[in-house]
């Protein structure tokens, strides 16, 4: 079962849904096991080469994967704080927070975590 992130629905909605699901299973006499994963910083942990390998495994054209790899590796960043700007620096892993492709790339990267062993 997956709880989807819906705009306008917060933690309270997720907790309410979880409590209702647990109560339903308990009423039916079933035991309930719950596991939580804190993925709040997970976007920063995506390894670019591994992501590209997974994309190729999904038959994404090599030309597209090459462009994405180049894009990931060639990005330069700066931090602005209190009117001061840092030197540029590279980021060697992760997908951009707020990037249009980032959720899709992250889902592909994490997809095999849900596979059950046979």
N, CA, C and O atoms as a DFTB+ gen file, in Angstrom:
472 C
 N C O
     1  1       0.852      -1.169       0.000
     2  2       0.000       0.000       0.000
     3  2       0.896       1.230       0.000
     4  3       1.900       1.266       0.711
     5  1       0.551       2.211      -0.772
     6  2       1.326       3.452      -0.819
     7  2       0.405       4.615      -0.510
     8  3      -0.725       4.678      -0.996
     9  1       0.895       5.528       0.297
    10  2       0.165       6.766       0.562
    11  2       0.788       7.823      -0.325
    12  3       1.975       8.122      -0.196
    13  1       0.009       8.385      -1.211
    14  2       0.521       9.357      -2.159
    15  2       0.554      10.740      -1.544
    16  3      -0.301      11.095      -0.732
    17  1       1.543      11.512      -1.937
    18  2       1.649      12.890      -1.489
    19  2       0.701      13.735      -2.318
    20  3       0.853      13.825      -3.537
    21  1      -0.251      14.338      -1.689
    22  2      -1.219      15.195      -2.370
    23  2      -1.068      16.605      -1.843
    24  3      -0.988      16.832      -0.636
    25  1      -1.031      17.545      -2.767
    26  2      -0.897      18.941      -2.380
    27  2      -2.063      19.343      -1.480
    28  3      -3.212      18.996      -1.753
    29  1      -1.767      20.067      -0.418
    30  2      -2.801      20.528       0.503
    31  2      -3.087      19.546       1.632
    32  3      -3.814      19.877       2.568
    33  1      -2.525      18.345       1.554
    34  2      -2.708      17.361       2.610
    35  2      -1.396      17.249       3.372
    36  3      -0.340      17.033       2.777
    37  1      -1.468      17.394       4.673
    38  2      -0.251      17.401       5.464
    39  2      -0.066      16.142       6.274
    40  3      -0.699      15.117       6.022
    41  1       0.812      16.236       7.250
    42  2       1.134      15.116       8.120
    43  2      -0.095      14.620       8.873
    44  3      -0.259      13.419       9.089
    45  1      -0.953      15.553       9.271
    46  2      -2.141      15.159      10.027
    47  2      -3.012      14.210       9.218
    48  3      -3.559      13.255       9.770
    49  1      -3.147      14.452       7.935
    50  2      -3.953      13.585       7.072
    51  2      -3.331      12.201       6.979
    52  3      -4.040      11.196       7.029
    53  1      -2.005      12.140       6.843
    54  2      -1.320      10.857       6.757
    55  2      -1.457      10.077       8.059
    56  3      -1.691       8.869       8.028
    57  1      -1.316      10.740       9.197
    58  2      -1.467      10.079      10.502
    59  2      -2.902       9.581      10.675
    60  3      -3.120       8.472      11.163
    61  1      -3.874      10.390      10.280
    62  2      -5.282       9.990      10.358
    63  2      -5.523       8.735       9.517
    64  3      -6.172       7.794       9.975
    65  1      -5.004       8.720       8.293
    66  2      -5.178       7.573       7.398
    67  2      -4.505       6.339       7.984
    68  3      -5.080       5.250       7.960
    69  1      -3.286       6.496       8.514
    70  2      -2.567       5.373       9.103
    71  2      -3.321       4.793      10.290
    72  3      -3.444       3.574      10.412
    73  1      -3.827       5.659      11.171
    74  2      -4.596       5.181      12.333
    75  2      -5.834       4.408      11.896
    76  3      -6.158       3.372      12.477
    77  1      -6.522       4.903      10.880
    78  2      -7.718       4.210      10.388
    79  2      -7.375       2.851       9.790
    80  3      -8.110       1.884       9.988
    81  1      -6.278       2.771       9.069
    82  2      -5.856       1.495       8.485
    83  2      -5.490       0.502       9.583
    84  3      -5.883      -0.663       9.533
    85  1      -4.729       0.975      10.582
    86  2      -4.352       0.101      11.699
    87  2      -5.589      -0.391      12.425
    88  3      -5.695      -1.581      12.719
    89  1      -6.534       0.503      12.723
    90  2      -7.770       0.104      13.411
    91  2      -8.558      -0.915      12.603
    92  3      -9.105      -1.857      13.177
    93  1      -8.629      -0.753      11.300
    94  2      -9.354      -1.687      10.448
    95  2      -8.742      -3.082      10.541
    96  3      -9.459      -4.068      10.711
    97  1      -7.430      -3.163      10.431
    98  2      -6.781      -4.471      10.499
    99  2      -6.916      -5.098      11.887
   100  3      -7.089      -6.312      12.003
   101  1      -6.838      -4.283      12.937
   102  2      -7.005      -4.801      14.306
   103  2      -8.421      -5.314      14.528
   104  3      -8.612      -6.346      15.172
   105  1      -9.415      -4.603      14.002
   106  2     -10.814      -5.051      14.120
   107  2     -11.024      -6.391      13.424
   108  3     -11.859      -7.188      13.851
   109  1     -10.286      -6.640      12.373
   110  2     -10.401      -7.901      11.620
   111  2      -9.541      -8.999      12.241
   112  3      -9.490     -10.115      11.723
   113  1      -8.858      -8.686      13.359
   114  2      -8.073      -9.686      14.064
   115  2      -6.677      -9.910      13.501
   116  3      -6.024     -10.895      13.845
   117  1      -6.227      -9.035      12.665
   118  2      -4.911      -9.184      12.056
   119  2      -3.871      -8.408      12.862
   120  3      -4.171      -7.383      13.474
   121  1      -2.649      -8.919      12.846
   122  2      -1.582      -8.151      13.468
   123  2      -1.147      -7.067      12.481
   124  3      -1.336      -7.186      11.270
   125  1      -0.565      -6.020      13.031
   126  2      -0.149      -4.892      12.205
   127  2       1.324      -4.621      12.451
   128  3       1.748      -4.415      13.588
   129  1       2.093      -4.622      11.386
   130  2       3.513      -4.276      11.449
   131  2       3.704      -3.016      10.617
   132  3       3.217      -2.931       9.489
   133  1       4.407      -2.046      11.168
   134  2       4.602      -0.774      10.479
   135  2       6.087      -0.469      10.451
   136  3       6.804      -0.687      11.428
   137  1       6.529       0.032       9.327
   138  2       7.913       0.451       9.172
   139  2       7.913       1.852       8.586
   140  3       7.106       2.162       7.709
   141  1       8.807       2.692       9.062
   142  2       8.884       4.067       8.579
   143  2      10.267       4.324       8.001
   144  3      11.270       3.796       8.481
   145  1      10.296       5.131       6.983
   146  2      11.541       5.525       6.347
   147  2      11.556       7.037       6.254
   148  3      10.669       7.640       5.652
   149  1      12.570       7.647       6.854
   150  2      12.709       9.095       6.761
   151  2      13.479       9.409       5.498
   152  3      14.696       9.229       5.440
   153  1      12.771       9.875       4.489
   154  2      13.390      10.172       3.196
   155  2      13.503      11.674       2.971
   156  3      13.599      12.121       1.828
   157  1      13.494      12.451       4.037
   158  2      13.478      13.907       3.905
   159  2      14.725      14.452       3.210
   160  3      14.661      15.491       2.552
   161  1      15.839      13.772       3.347
   162  2      17.061      14.236       2.701
   163  2      17.506      13.273       1.603
   164  3      18.646      13.343       1.143
   165  1      16.630      12.391       1.186
   166  2      16.985      11.345       0.232
   167  2      17.339      11.881      -1.142
   168  3      18.151      11.273      -1.839
   169  1      16.757      13.002      -1.555
   170  2      17.084      13.565      -2.865
   171  2      18.576      13.871      -2.969
   172  3      19.137      13.875      -4.064
   173  1      19.215      14.125      -1.829
   174  2      20.634      14.475      -1.819
   175  2      21.537      13.249      -1.896
   176  3      22.754      13.394      -2.012
   177  1      20.977      12.064      -1.837
   178  2      21.782      10.845      -1.775
   179  2      21.816      10.062      -3.080
   180  3      22.423       8.992      -3.126
   181  1      21.196      10.550      -4.126
   182  2      21.158       9.844      -5.404
   183  2      22.539       9.885      -6.059
   184  3      23.084      10.960      -6.307
   185  1      23.094       8.716      -6.334
   186  2      24.378       8.623      -7.016
   187  2      24.125       8.701      -8.522
   188  3      23.356       7.912      -9.070
   189  1      24.771       9.649      -9.178
   190  2      24.487       9.912     -10.596
   191  2      24.764       8.707     -11.484
   192  3      23.943       8.381     -12.341
   193  1      25.897       8.037     -11.304
   194  2      26.235       6.895     -12.156
   195  2      25.231       5.758     -11.969
   196  3      24.833       5.106     -12.934
   197  1      24.829       5.528     -10.727
   198  2      23.855       4.458     -10.466
   199  2      22.490       4.806     -11.060
   200  3      21.808       3.933     -11.596
   201  1      22.094       6.065     -10.969
   202  2      20.845       6.504     -11.587
   203  2      20.884       6.253     -13.086
   204  3      19.919       5.741     -13.653
   205  1      21.991       6.608     -13.734
   206  2      22.122       6.406     -15.176
   207  2      22.061       4.925     -15.527
   208  3      21.448       4.548     -16.526
   209  1      22.687       4.091     -14.718
   210  2      22.635       2.642     -14.933
   211  2      21.189       2.144     -14.863
   212  3      20.771       1.323     -15.680
   213  1      20.439       2.639     -13.899
   214  2      19.037       2.234     -13.761
   215  2      18.195       2.739     -14.926
   216  3      17.297       2.037     -15.390
   217  1      18.474       3.941     -15.400
   218  2      17.756       4.470     -16.563
   219  2      18.027       3.607     -17.789
   220  3      17.106       3.288     -18.542
   221  1      19.279       3.230     -17.992
   222  2      19.612       2.361     -19.121
   223  2      18.917       1.010     -18.991
   224  3      18.502       0.421     -19.990
   225  1      18.791       0.520     -17.755
   226  2      18.082      -0.738     -17.505
   227  2      16.602      -0.661     -17.820
   228  3      15.952      -1.689     -18.008
   229  1      16.071       0.531     -17.879
   230  2      14.666       0.753     -18.248
   231  2      14.530       1.137     -19.720
   232  3      13.484       1.619     -20.155
   233  1      15.582       0.920     -20.463
   234  2      15.604       1.174     -21.914
   235  2      15.417       2.645     -22.278
   236  3      14.880       2.961     -23.340
   237  1      15.857       3.540     -21.402
   238  2      15.893       4.957     -21.763
   239  2      17.033       5.105     -22.766
   240  3      18.119       4.575     -22.531
   241  1      16.818       5.805     -23.872
   242  2      17.866       5.926     -24.890
   243  2      19.176       6.466     -24.312
   244  3      19.184       7.352     -23.458
   245  1      20.276       5.905     -24.805
   246  2      21.602       6.286     -24.330
   247  2      21.821       7.790     -24.479
   248  3      22.452       8.410     -23.623
   249  1      21.307       8.379     -25.557
   250  2      21.497       9.814     -25.767
   251  2      20.846      10.635     -24.647
   252  3      21.415      11.629     -24.197
   253  1      19.668      10.224     -24.203
   254  2      18.971      10.929     -23.107
   255  2      19.745      10.748     -21.802
   256  3      19.947      11.705     -21.055
   257  1      20.175       9.519     -21.534
   258  2      20.928       9.240     -20.299
   259  2      22.233      10.033     -20.300
   260  3      22.639      10.555     -19.261
   261  1      22.883      10.126     -21.438
   262  2      24.132      10.897     -21.542
   263  2      23.899      12.368     -21.236
   264  3      24.696      12.999     -20.541
   265  1      22.812      12.908     -21.752
   266  2      22.474      14.318     -21.479
   267  2      22.212      14.517     -19.991
   268  3      22.707      15.475     -19.398
   269  1      21.439      13.621     -19.384
   270  2      21.145      13.733     -17.948
   271  2      22.421      13.612     -17.114
   272  3      22.598      14.339     -16.136
   273  1      23.307      12.696     -17.500
   274  2      24.552      12.523     -16.760
   275  2      25.419      13.781     -16.858
   276  3      25.962      14.255     -15.860
   277  1      25.538      14.307     -18.067
   278  2      26.299      15.545     -18.261
   279  2      25.688      16.682     -17.452
   280  3      26.407      17.451     -16.813
   281  1      24.365      16.788     -17.477
   282  2      23.657      17.832     -16.739
   283  2      23.938      17.706     -15.237
   284  3      24.214      18.702     -14.569
   285  1      23.866      16.483     -14.714
   286  2      24.125      16.277     -13.279
   287  2      25.560      16.633     -12.920
   288  3      25.803      17.277     -11.899
   289  1      26.505      16.223     -13.745
   290  2      27.920      16.403     -13.433
   291  2      28.437      17.819     -13.682
   292  3      29.442      18.221     -13.095
   293  1      27.763      18.574     -14.543
   294  2      28.313      19.881     -14.915
   295  2      27.654      21.055     -14.190
   296  3      28.022      22.206     -14.424
   297  1      26.693      20.781     -13.321
   298  2      26.032      21.867     -12.611
   299  2      26.995      22.545     -11.637
   300  3      27.786      21.889     -10.960
   301  1      26.910      23.847     -11.586
   302  2      27.691      24.639     -10.634
   303  2      26.705      25.413      -9.767
   304  3      25.684      25.899     -10.252
   305  1      27.018      25.520      -8.498
   306  2      26.122      26.169      -7.553
   307  2      26.843      27.260      -6.781
   308  3      28.067      27.257      -6.656
   309  1      26.055      28.187      -6.268
   310  2      26.540      29.214      -5.359
   311  2      25.489      29.378      -4.267
   312  3      24.306      29.109      -4.474
   313  1      25.940      29.819      -3.121
   314  2      25.042      30.094      -2.009
   315  2      25.051      31.592      -1.758
   316  3      26.109      32.215      -1.669
   317  1      23.860      32.160      -1.646
   318  2      23.763      33.564      -1.287
   319  2      23.143      33.641       0.108
   320  3      22.074      33.087       0.365
   321  1      23.841      34.341       0.996
   322  2      23.347      34.503       2.349
   323  2      23.715      35.893       2.842
   324  3      24.880      36.291       2.827
   325  1      22.717      36.604       3.271
   326  2      22.918      37.927       3.854
   327  2      23.681      38.855       2.892
   328  3      24.553      39.620       3.306
   329  1      23.333      38.768       1.617
   330  2      23.952      39.626       0.616
   331  2      25.312      39.180       0.121
   332  3      25.878      39.817      -0.767
   333  1      25.848      38.111       0.667
   334  2      27.149      37.589       0.242
   335  2      26.948      36.342      -0.614
   336  3      26.066      35.525      -0.349
   337  1      27.780      36.213      -1.642
   338  2      27.687      35.074      -2.545
   339  2      28.958      34.243      -2.422
   340  3      30.071      34.769      -2.442
   341  1      28.766      32.929      -2.294
   342  2      29.909      32.026      -2.159
   343  2      30.593      31.802      -3.507
   344  3      30.095      32.222      -4.551
   345  1      31.735      31.136      -3.460
   346  2      32.375      30.680      -4.693
   347  2      31.499      29.579      -5.290
   348  3      30.691      28.972      -4.587
   349  1      31.659      29.328      -6.575
   350  2      30.908      28.234      -7.195
   351  2      31.480      26.903      -6.732
   352  3      32.669      26.782      -6.439
   353  1      30.606      25.914      -6.674
   354  2      31.024      24.567      -6.298
   355  2      30.151      23.556      -7.034
   356  3      29.043      23.866      -7.472
   357  1      30.672      22.357      -7.157
   358  2      29.945      21.261      -7.802
   359  2      29.314      20.386      -6.737
   360  3      29.787      20.322      -5.602
   361  1      28.253      19.723      -7.114
   362  2      27.605      18.742      -6.244
   363  2      27.761      17.394      -6.931
   364  3      27.420      17.251      -8.105
   365  1      28.272      16.412      -6.214
   366  2      28.626      15.133      -6.829
   367  2      27.564      14.054      -6.679
   368  3      27.745      12.944      -7.182
   369  1      26.481      14.346      -6.013
   370  2      25.381      13.394      -5.932
   371  2      24.100      14.160      -5.642
   372  3      24.133      15.317      -5.222
   373  1      22.994      13.513      -5.868
   374  2      21.700      14.104      -5.588
   375  2      20.992      14.607      -6.834
   376  3      21.595      14.795      -7.890
   377  1      19.691      14.819      -6.675
   378  2      18.881      15.464      -7.702
   379  2      18.351      16.757      -7.110
   380  3      18.214      16.876      -5.892
   381  1      18.054      17.716      -7.959
   382  2      17.689      19.051      -7.487
   383  2      16.356      19.060      -6.752
   384  3      15.368      18.509      -7.235
   385  1      16.337      19.680      -5.596
   386  2      15.081      19.935      -4.892
   387  2      14.281      20.912      -5.741
   388  3      14.789      21.970      -6.114
   389  1      13.043      20.568      -6.046
   390  2      12.195      21.455      -6.829
   391  2      12.346      21.299      -8.322
   392  3      11.627      21.952      -9.079
   393  1      13.264      20.449      -8.778
   394  2      13.430      20.224     -10.209
   395  2      12.247      19.442     -10.772
   396  3      11.707      18.560     -10.104
   397  1      11.848      19.762     -11.991
   398  2      10.689      19.105     -12.605
   399  2      10.925      17.605     -12.779
   400  3      10.018      16.807     -12.543
   401  1      12.124      17.218     -13.188
   402  2      12.437      15.801     -13.397
   403  2      12.802      15.072     -12.107
   404  3      12.749      13.843     -12.055
   405  1      13.166      15.807     -11.082
   406  2      13.721      15.197      -9.871
   407  2      12.848      14.115      -9.247
   408  3      13.375      13.053      -8.915
   409  1      11.547      14.322      -9.069
   410  2      10.742      13.241      -8.470
   411  2      10.729      11.975      -9.316
   412  3      10.752      10.869      -8.776
   413  1      10.693      12.126     -10.634
   414  2      10.699      10.964     -11.519
   415  2      12.029      10.227     -11.441
   416  3      12.068       9.001     -11.342
   417  1      13.119      10.988     -11.487
   418  2      14.444      10.375     -11.392
   419  2      14.632       9.699     -10.039
   420  3      15.193       8.606      -9.964
   421  1      14.170      10.335      -8.980
   422  2      14.284       9.757      -7.645
   423  2      13.468       8.470      -7.546
   424  3      13.935       7.487      -6.972
   425  1      12.258       8.466      -8.099
   426  2      11.418       7.262      -8.053
   427  2      12.066       6.105      -8.801
   428  3      12.015       4.963      -8.345
   429  1      12.670       6.394      -9.936
   430  2      13.377       5.354     -10.680
   431  2      14.555       4.838      -9.853
   432  3      14.792       3.632      -9.783
   433  1      15.279       5.750      -9.237
   434  2      16.432       5.386      -8.415
   435  2      16.026       4.481      -7.251
   436  3      16.735       3.529      -6.927
   437  1      14.898       4.774      -6.630
   438  2      14.456       4.048      -5.436
   439  2      13.537       2.865      -5.742
   440  3      13.208       2.095      -4.839
   441  1      13.125       2.711      -6.979
   442  2      12.089       1.739      -7.342
   443  2      12.395       0.320      -6.895
   444  3      11.493      -0.375      -6.429
   445  1      13.625      -0.129      -7.020
   446  2      13.911      -1.525      -6.697
   447  2      13.905      -1.820      -5.195
   448  3      14.029      -2.979      -4.798
   449  1      13.763      -0.802      -4.363
   450  2      13.625      -1.058      -2.916
   451  2      12.327      -1.778      -2.617
   452  3      12.237      -2.510      -1.631
   453  1      11.319      -1.582      -3.453
   454  2      10.023      -2.206      -3.235
   455  2       9.892      -3.604      -3.763
   456  3       8.846      -4.228      -3.582
   457  1      10.932      -4.133      -4.424
   458  2      10.858      -5.477      -4.985
   459  2      10.937      -6.514      -3.885
   460  3      11.750      -6.406      -2.967
   461  1      10.089      -7.513      -3.985
   462  2      10.110      -8.619      -3.026
   463  2      11.001      -9.723      -3.570
   464  3      10.996     -10.003      -4.769
   465  1      11.757     -10.340      -2.692
   466  2      12.575     -11.468      -3.129
   467  2      11.688     -12.687      -3.323
   468  3      10.755     -12.925      -2.557
   469  1      11.991     -13.438      -4.342
   470  2      11.170     -14.611      -4.702
   471  2      11.658     -15.837      -3.961
   472  3      11.100     -16.922      -4.127
